[in-house]
GROMACS .gro file of C-alpha atoms in nm:
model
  301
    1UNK     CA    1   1.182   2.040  -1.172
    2UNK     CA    2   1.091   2.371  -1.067
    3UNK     CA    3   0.890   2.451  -0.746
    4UNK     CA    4   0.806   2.743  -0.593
    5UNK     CA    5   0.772   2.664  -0.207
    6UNK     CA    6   0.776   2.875   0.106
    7UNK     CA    7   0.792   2.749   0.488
    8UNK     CA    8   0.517   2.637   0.697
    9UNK     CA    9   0.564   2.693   1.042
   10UNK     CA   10   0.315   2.434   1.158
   11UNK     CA   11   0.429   2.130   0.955
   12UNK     CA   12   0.814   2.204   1.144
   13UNK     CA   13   0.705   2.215   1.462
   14UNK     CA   14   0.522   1.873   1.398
   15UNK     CA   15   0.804   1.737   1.317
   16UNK     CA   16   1.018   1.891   1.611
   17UNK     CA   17   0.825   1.696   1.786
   18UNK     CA   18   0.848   1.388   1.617
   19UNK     CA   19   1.235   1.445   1.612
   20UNK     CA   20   1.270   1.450   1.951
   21UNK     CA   21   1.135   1.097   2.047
   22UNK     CA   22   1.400   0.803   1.999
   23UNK     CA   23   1.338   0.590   1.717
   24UNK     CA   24   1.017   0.282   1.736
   25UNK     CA   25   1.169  -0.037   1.744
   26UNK     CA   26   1.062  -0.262   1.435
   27UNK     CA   27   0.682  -0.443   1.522
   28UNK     CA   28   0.818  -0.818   1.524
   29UNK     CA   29   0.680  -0.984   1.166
   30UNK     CA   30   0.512  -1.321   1.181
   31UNK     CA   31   0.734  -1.510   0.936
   32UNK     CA   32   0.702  -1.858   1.060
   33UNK     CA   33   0.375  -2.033   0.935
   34UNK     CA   34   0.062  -1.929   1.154
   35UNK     CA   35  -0.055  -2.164   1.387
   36UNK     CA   36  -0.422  -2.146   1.251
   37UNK     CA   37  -0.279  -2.250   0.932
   38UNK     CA   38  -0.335  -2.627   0.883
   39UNK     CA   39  -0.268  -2.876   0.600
   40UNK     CA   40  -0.550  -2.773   0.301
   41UNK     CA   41  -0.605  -2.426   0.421
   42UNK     CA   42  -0.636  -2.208   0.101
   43UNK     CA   43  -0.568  -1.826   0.103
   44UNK     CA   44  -0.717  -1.568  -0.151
   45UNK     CA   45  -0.478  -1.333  -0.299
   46UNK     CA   46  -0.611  -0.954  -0.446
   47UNK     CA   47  -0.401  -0.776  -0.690
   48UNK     CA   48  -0.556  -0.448  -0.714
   49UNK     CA   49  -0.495  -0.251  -1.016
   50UNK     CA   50  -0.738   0.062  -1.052
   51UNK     CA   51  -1.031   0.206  -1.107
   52UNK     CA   52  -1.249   0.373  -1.390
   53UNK     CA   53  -1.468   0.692  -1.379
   54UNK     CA   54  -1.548   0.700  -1.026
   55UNK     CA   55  -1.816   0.955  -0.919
   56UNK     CA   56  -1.669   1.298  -0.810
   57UNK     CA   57  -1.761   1.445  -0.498
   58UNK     CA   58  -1.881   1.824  -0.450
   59UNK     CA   59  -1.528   1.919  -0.546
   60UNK     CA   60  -1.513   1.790  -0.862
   61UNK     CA   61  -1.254   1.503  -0.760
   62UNK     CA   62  -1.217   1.224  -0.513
   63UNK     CA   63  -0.949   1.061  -0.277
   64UNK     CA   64  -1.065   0.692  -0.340
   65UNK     CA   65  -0.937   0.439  -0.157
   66UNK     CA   66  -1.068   0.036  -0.164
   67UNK     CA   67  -1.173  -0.190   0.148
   68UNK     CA   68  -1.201  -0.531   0.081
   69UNK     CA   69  -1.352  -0.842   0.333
   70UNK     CA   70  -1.459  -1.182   0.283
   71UNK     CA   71  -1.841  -1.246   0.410
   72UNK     CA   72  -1.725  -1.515   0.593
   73UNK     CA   73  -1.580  -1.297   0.838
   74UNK     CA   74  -1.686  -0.941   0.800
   75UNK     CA   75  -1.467  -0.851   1.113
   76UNK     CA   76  -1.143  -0.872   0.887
   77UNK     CA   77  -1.122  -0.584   0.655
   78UNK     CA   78  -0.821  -0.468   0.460
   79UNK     CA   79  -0.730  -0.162   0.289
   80UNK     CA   80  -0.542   0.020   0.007
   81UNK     CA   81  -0.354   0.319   0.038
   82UNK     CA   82  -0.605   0.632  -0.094
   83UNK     CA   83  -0.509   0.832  -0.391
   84UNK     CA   84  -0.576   1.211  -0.403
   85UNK     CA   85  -0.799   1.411  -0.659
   86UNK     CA   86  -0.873   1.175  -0.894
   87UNK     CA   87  -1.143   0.939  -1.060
   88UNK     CA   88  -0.940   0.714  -1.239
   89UNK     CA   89  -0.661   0.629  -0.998
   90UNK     CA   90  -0.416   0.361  -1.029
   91UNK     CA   91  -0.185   0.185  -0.805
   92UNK     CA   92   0.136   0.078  -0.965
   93UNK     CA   93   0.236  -0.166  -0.905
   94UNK     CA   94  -0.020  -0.334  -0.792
   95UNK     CA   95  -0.103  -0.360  -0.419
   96UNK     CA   96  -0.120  -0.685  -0.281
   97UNK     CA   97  -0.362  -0.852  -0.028
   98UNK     CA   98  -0.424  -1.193   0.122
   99UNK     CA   99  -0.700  -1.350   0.337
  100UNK     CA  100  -0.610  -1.686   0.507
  101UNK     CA  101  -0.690  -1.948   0.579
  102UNK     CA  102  -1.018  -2.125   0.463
  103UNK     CA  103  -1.102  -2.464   0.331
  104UNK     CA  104  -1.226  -2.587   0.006
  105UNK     CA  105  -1.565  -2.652   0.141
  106UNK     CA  106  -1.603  -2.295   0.224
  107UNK     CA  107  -1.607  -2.127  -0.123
  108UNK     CA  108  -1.919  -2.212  -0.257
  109UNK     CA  109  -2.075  -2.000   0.003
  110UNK     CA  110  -1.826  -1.746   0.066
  111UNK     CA  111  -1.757  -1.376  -0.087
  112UNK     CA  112  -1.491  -1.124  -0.166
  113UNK     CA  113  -1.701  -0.788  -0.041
  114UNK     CA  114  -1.510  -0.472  -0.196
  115UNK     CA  115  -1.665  -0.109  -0.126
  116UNK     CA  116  -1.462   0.154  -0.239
  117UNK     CA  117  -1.438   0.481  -0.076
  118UNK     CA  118  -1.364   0.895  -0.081
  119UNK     CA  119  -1.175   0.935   0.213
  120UNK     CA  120  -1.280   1.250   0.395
  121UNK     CA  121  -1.012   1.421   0.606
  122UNK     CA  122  -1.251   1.592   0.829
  123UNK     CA  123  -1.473   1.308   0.855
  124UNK     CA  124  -1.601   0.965   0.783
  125UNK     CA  125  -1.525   0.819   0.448
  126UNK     CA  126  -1.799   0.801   0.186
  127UNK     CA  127  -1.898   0.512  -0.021
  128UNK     CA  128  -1.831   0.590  -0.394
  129UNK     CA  129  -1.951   0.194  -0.519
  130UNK     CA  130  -1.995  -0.181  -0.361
  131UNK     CA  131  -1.913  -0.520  -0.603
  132UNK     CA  132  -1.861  -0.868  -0.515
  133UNK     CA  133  -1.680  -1.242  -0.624
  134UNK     CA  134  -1.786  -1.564  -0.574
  135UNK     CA  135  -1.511  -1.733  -0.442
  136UNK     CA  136  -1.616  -2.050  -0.625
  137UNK     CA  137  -1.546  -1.831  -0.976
  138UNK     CA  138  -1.214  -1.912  -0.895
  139UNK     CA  139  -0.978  -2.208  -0.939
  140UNK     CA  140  -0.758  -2.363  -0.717
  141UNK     CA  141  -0.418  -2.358  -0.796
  142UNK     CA  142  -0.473  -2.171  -1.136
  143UNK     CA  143  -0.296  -1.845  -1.268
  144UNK     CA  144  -0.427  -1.515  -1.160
  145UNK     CA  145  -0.795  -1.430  -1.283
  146UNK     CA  146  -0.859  -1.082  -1.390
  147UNK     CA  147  -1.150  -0.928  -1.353
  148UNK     CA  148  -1.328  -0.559  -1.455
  149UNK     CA  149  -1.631  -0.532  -1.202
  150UNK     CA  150  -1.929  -0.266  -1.257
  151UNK     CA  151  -1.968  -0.101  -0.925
  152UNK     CA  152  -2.340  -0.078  -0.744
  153UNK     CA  153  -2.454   0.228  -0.556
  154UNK     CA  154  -2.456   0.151  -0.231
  155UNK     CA  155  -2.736   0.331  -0.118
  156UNK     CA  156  -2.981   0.277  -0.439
  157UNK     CA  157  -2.854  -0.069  -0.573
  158UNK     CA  158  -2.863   0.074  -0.892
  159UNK     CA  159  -2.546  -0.003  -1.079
  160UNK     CA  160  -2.325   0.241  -1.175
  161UNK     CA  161  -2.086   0.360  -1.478
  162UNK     CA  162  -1.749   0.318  -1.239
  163UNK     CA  163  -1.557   0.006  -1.214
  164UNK     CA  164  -1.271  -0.164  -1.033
  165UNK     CA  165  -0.984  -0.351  -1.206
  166UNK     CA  166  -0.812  -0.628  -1.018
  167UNK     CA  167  -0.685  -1.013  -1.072
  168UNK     CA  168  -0.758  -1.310  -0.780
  169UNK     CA  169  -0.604  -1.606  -0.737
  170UNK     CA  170  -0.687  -1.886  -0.484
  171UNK     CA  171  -0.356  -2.099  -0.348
  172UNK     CA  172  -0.215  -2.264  -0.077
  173UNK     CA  173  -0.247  -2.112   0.232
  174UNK     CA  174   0.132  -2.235   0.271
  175UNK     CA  175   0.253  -2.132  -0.049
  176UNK     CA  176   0.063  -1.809  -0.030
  177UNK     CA  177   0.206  -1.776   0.312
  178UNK     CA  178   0.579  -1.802   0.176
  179UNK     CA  179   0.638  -1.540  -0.026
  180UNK     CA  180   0.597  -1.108   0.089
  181UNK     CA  181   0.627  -0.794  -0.002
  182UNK     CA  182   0.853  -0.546   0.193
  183UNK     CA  183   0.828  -0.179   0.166
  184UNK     CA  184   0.996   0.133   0.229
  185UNK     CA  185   0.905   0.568   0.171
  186UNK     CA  186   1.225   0.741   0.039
  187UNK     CA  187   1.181   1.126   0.145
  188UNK     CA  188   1.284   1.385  -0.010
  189UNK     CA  189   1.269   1.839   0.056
  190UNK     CA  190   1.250   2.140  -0.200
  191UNK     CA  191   1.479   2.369  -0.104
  192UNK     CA  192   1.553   2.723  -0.285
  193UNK     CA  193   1.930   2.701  -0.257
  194UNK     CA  194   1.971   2.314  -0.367
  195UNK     CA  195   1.641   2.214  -0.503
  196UNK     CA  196   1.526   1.851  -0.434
  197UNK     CA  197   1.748   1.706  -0.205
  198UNK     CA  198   1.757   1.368   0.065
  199UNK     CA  199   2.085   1.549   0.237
  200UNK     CA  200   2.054   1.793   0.588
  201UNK     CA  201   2.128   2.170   0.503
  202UNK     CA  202   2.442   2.110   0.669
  203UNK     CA  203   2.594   1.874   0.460
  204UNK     CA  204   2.461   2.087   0.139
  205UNK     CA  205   2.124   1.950   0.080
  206UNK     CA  206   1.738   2.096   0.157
  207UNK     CA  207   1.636   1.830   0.462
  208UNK     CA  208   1.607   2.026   0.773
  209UNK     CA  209   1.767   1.879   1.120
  210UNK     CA  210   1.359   1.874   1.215
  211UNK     CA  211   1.249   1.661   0.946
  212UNK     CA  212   1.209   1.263   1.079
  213UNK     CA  213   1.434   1.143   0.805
  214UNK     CA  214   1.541   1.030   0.476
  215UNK     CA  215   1.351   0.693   0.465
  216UNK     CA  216   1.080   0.540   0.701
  217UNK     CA  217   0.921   0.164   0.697
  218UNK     CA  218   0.595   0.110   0.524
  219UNK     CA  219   0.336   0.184   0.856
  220UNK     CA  220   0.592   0.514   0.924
  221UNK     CA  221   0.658   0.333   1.272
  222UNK     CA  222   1.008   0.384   1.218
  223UNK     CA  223   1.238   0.695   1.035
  224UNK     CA  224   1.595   0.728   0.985
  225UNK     CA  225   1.863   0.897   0.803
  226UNK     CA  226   1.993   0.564   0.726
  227UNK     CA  227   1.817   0.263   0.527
  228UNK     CA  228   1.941  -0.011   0.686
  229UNK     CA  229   1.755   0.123   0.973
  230UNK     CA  230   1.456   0.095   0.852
  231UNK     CA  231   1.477  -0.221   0.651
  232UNK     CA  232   1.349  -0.535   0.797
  233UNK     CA  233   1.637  -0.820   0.857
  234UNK     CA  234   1.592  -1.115   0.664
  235UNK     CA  235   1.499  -1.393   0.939
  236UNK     CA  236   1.655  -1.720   0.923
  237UNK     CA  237   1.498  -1.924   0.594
  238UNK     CA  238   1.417  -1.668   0.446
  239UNK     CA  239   1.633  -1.463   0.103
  240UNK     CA  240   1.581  -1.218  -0.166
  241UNK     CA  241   1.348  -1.306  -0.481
  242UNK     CA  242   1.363  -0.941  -0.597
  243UNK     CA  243   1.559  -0.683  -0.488
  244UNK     CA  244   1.505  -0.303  -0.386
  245UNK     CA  245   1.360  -0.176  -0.682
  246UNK     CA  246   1.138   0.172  -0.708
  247UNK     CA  247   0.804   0.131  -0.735
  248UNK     CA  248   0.666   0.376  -1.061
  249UNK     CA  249   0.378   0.588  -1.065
  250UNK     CA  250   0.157   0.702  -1.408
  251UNK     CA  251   0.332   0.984  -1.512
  252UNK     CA  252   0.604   0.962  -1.272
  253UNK     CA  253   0.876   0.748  -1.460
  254UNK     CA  254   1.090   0.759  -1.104
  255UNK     CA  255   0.799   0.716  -0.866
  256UNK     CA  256   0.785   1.037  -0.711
  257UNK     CA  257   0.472   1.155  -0.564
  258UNK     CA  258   0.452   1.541  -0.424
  259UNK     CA  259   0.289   1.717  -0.079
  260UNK     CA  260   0.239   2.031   0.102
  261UNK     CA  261   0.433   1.873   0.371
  262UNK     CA  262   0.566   1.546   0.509
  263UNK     CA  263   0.279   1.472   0.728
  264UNK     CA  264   0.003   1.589   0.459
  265UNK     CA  265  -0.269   1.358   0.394
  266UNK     CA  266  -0.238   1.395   0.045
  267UNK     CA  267  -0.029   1.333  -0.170
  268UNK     CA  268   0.016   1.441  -0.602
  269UNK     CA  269   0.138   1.278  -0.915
  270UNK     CA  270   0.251   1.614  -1.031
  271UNK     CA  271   0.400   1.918  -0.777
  272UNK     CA  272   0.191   2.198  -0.740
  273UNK     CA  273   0.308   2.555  -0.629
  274UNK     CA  274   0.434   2.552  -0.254
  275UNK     CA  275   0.460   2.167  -0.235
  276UNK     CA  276   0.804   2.089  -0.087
  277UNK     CA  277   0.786   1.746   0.028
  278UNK     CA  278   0.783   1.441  -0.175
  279UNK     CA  279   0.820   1.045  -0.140
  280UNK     CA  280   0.816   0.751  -0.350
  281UNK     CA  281   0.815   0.336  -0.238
  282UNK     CA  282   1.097   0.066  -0.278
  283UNK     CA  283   0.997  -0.246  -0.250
  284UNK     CA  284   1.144  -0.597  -0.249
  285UNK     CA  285   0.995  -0.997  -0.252
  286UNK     CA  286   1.130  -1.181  -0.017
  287UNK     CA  287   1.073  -1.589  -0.019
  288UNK     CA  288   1.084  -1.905   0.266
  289UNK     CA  289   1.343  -2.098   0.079
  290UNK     CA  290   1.227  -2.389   0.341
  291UNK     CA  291   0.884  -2.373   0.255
  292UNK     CA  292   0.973  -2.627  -0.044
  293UNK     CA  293   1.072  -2.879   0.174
  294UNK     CA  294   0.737  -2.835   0.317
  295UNK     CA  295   0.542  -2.874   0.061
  296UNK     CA  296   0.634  -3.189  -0.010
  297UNK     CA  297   0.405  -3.243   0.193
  298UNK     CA  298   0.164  -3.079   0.205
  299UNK     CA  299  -0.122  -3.069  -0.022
  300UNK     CA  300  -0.413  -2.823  -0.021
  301UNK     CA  301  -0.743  -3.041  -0.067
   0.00000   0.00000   0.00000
């Protein structure tokens, strides 16, 4: 793919500052069973999918990203990655969130809030539409529900002509518990001599000695040259459901999205002119091949 790109000072000297520090040691992962996690604790699992002819800002577009808490306990609120300059954006595959634990008891009268949002860079984010489930729509135990909800303006309560794709699924806290979802960015520079490369200049590829890295974990605590760096170690109990694989994109078969420079905020499902930084995700499903024994038993009731 052709790209016409051209340096920018500021985004390398970011960088040369980033290079300089040693590398983050990996955040310790909770992998044993929480504490708070007792027998018949349920968890609520969101697999977003996308969303439909959201409202455009001024610009014309929108960088919509999707908050979601339980009203149960507002304090708790998770959060999708945004998408840039679009109204219809999809995330593929589909991000995954969980909310644990709860009991039984506490569905009838409890809530999946979801409010998504136009993230601002220069400011607060702005609501683009509001929906909600009744956790008591769902059934315990059963396959994945999808659902298609019409967004409400949040302001008016008037409903609006945008909506929010997305299947829930209600499980054992446990079970739900047992299996994640690891993450890695791949990196890669435009360079005039070599093109897209993941190789330093010195050893014939675009990546300058300033940029953090080939690859970096999923909250960018951690960059390397090197992927077993960045990779998590399997703990003890734990293997491999599903290996690395790349994670696709609409219209980018091998999951490349493009920037104006590693640290940019946003980031394109097509390269524009003077974008020479781009990234896709690998991902893997890793399982707690003890958590059988387990549930033997263990029932959630």
């Amino acid at each position: 793919m052709g790209c016409c790109c051209s340096a920018q000072q500021r985004d390398d000297s970011e960088f040369s500052k980033l290079a300089t520090k040693p590398l983050i040691k990996h955040r310790s992962l909770s992998f044993d069973v929480p504490k708070d996690i007792k027998a018949g604790d349920l968890a609520l699992g969101i697999h977003l999918k996308g969303c439909r002819t959201l409202q455009a800002g001024a610009s014309g577009d929108c960088d919509p990203f999707v908050r979601f808490w339980l009203s149960s306990d507002p304090s708790k609120i998770q959060e999708s990655t945004a998408k840039s300059r679009t109204q219809n954006p999809l995330w593929v595959p589909d991000e995954l969130f969980h909310f644990m634990p709860f009991k039984r008891k506490d569905m009838a009268k409890t809530k999946l809030i979801i409010s998504v949002m136009d993230r601002d860079n220069f400011g607060d984010p702005d609501p683009l539409g509001d929906c909600q489930v009744k956790l008591s729509s769902l059934e315990v135990g059963a396959e994945e529900k999808e659902f298609r909800l019409q967004l409400i303006n949040p302001r008016t309560g008037e409903p609006l002509e945008s909506y929010i794709d997305l299947k829930l699924e209600v499980d054992c806290a446990f079970k739900a518990h047992g299996t994640q979802e690891e993450k890695v960015y791949e990196y890669q520079r435009w360079g005039v001599v070599h093109g897209w490369s993941n190789e330093l200049v010195r050893n014939g590829g675009s990546l300058l000695p300033t940029d953090p890295g080939r690859w970096s974990n999923w909250d960018k605590s951690v960059f390397s040259f090197e992927f077993e760096e960045v990779q998590m170690p399997l703990p003890p109990g734990w293997s491999v459901k599903k290996d690395w694989e790349v994670n696709g994109r609409p219209g980018s078969a091998d999951g490349w999205e493009y920037a104006f420079g590693f640290r940019f905020p946003g980031w394109f499902d097509k390269c524009y002119c003077l974008m020479r930084a781009r990234r896709r995700i690998w991902r893997r499903i890793i399982v707690n091949t003890n958590l059988s024994t387990k549930m033997n038993a263990i029932e959630c009731n």
